[in-house]
Amino acid sequence: MRTPTSRTLRCRLLYSLALLAVSALSCARPAQTSSSEGARAMGSRAARDVLGADEIAGANVHSVYEAIRLLRPAFLFSRGSTSLRSSAPAYPVVYLDGAPAGGLDVLRDIPSGSVKEVRYYNAPDATVRWGTGHTAGVIYVSTKG
């Protein structure tokens, strides 16, 4: 039985790397052919994560909490329990116009008519944007004016 030479090993390695690259490219997201297709693909997630002023006004509610509870109840769900070592909340943190405002109870004090947009950021996105301590995500409220 012959032992492989260094040239044979290099060829096998290059071949394996080429196969890996081709398989990675085949798993990549396909190029979008039109802007409307891209909007539709991104729109479904964006629509779930954003609550606009028009939608809130149509709900005929008084507070942001009521609007979220009625229109996007998933924003309010607990995202698991915190560990004994962690001080991170099990519920999303509320940010109001860029500043941390507290827990979900803050949403009850924000009038629905003053809101431009409410956006939910999942834990990884919130951690990238605001740092650690957002294991349940962020509910970001933008007000008018």
PDB file of N, CA and C in Angstrom, residues 2 4-5 15 20 27 37 44 46 54 71 78 105:
ATOM      1  N   ARG A   2       0.537   2.214  -0.832  1.00  0.00           N
ATOM      2  CA  ARG A   2       1.337   3.429  -0.959  1.00  0.00           C
ATOM      3  C   ARG A   2       0.861   4.475   0.040  1.00  0.00           C
ATOM      4  N   PRO A   4       0.390   8.460   0.829  1.00  0.00           N
ATOM      5  CA  PRO A   4       0.208   9.647   0.000  1.00  0.00           C
ATOM      6  C   PRO A   4       1.386  10.604   0.140  1.00  0.00           C
ATOM      7  N   THR A   5       1.761  11.201  -0.969  1.00  0.00           N
ATOM      8  CA  THR A   5       2.839  12.180  -0.970  1.00  0.00           C
ATOM      9  C   THR A   5       2.300  13.533  -0.529  1.00  0.00           C
ATOM     10  N   TYR A  15      -8.958  20.406  -2.926  1.00  0.00           N
ATOM     11  CA  TYR A  15     -10.235  19.883  -3.398  1.00  0.00           C
ATOM     12  C   TYR A  15     -11.297  19.990  -2.302  1.00  0.00           C
ATOM     13  N   LEU A  20     -16.005  22.806   0.027  1.00  0.00           N
ATOM     14  CA  LEU A  20     -16.558  23.566   1.139  1.00  0.00           C
ATOM     15  C   LEU A  20     -17.035  24.944   0.677  1.00  0.00           C
ATOM     16  N   CYS A  27     -25.530  27.535  -0.141  1.00  0.00           N
ATOM     17  CA  CYS A  27     -26.411  27.777   1.002  1.00  0.00           C
ATOM     18  C   CYS A  27     -26.684  29.258   1.211  1.00  0.00           C
ATOM     19  N   GLU A  37     -39.416  42.227  -4.635  1.00  0.00           N
ATOM     20  CA  GLU A  37     -39.214  40.913  -4.028  1.00  0.00           C
ATOM     21  C   GLU A  37     -38.437  41.037  -2.734  1.00  0.00           C
ATOM     22  N   SER A  44     -42.034  40.752   5.816  1.00  0.00           N
ATOM     23  CA  SER A  44     -42.778  39.911   6.740  1.00  0.00           C
ATOM     24  C   SER A  44     -42.203  40.002   8.154  1.00  0.00           C
ATOM     25  N   ALA A  46     -40.166  42.492   9.228  1.00  0.00           N
ATOM     26  CA  ALA A  46     -40.265  43.891   9.634  1.00  0.00           C
ATOM     27  C   ALA A  46     -41.677  44.217  10.081  1.00  0.00           C
ATOM     28  N   ASP A  54     -50.218  54.682  12.481  1.00  0.00           N
ATOM     29  CA  ASP A  54     -51.518  54.461  11.830  1.00  0.00           C
ATOM     30  C   ASP A  54     -52.214  53.221  12.384  1.00  0.00           C
ATOM     31  N   LEU A  71     -52.325  44.307  19.311  1.00  0.00           N
ATOM     32  CA  LEU A  71     -51.820  44.167  17.952  1.00  0.00           C
ATOM     33  C   LEU A  71     -50.553  43.314  17.810  1.00  0.00           C
ATOM     34  N   SER A  78     -42.529  36.744  27.972  1.00  0.00           N
ATOM     35  CA  SER A  78     -41.273  36.466  28.662  1.00  0.00           C
ATOM     36  C   SER A  78     -40.403  35.634  27.740  1.00  0.00           C
ATOM     37  N   ASP A 105     -44.251  47.960  32.565  1.00  0.00           N
ATOM     38  CA  ASP A 105     -45.226  48.841  33.200  1.00  0.00           C
ATOM     39  C   ASP A 105     -45.130  50.279  32.678  1.00  0.00           C
TER      40      ASP A 105
END
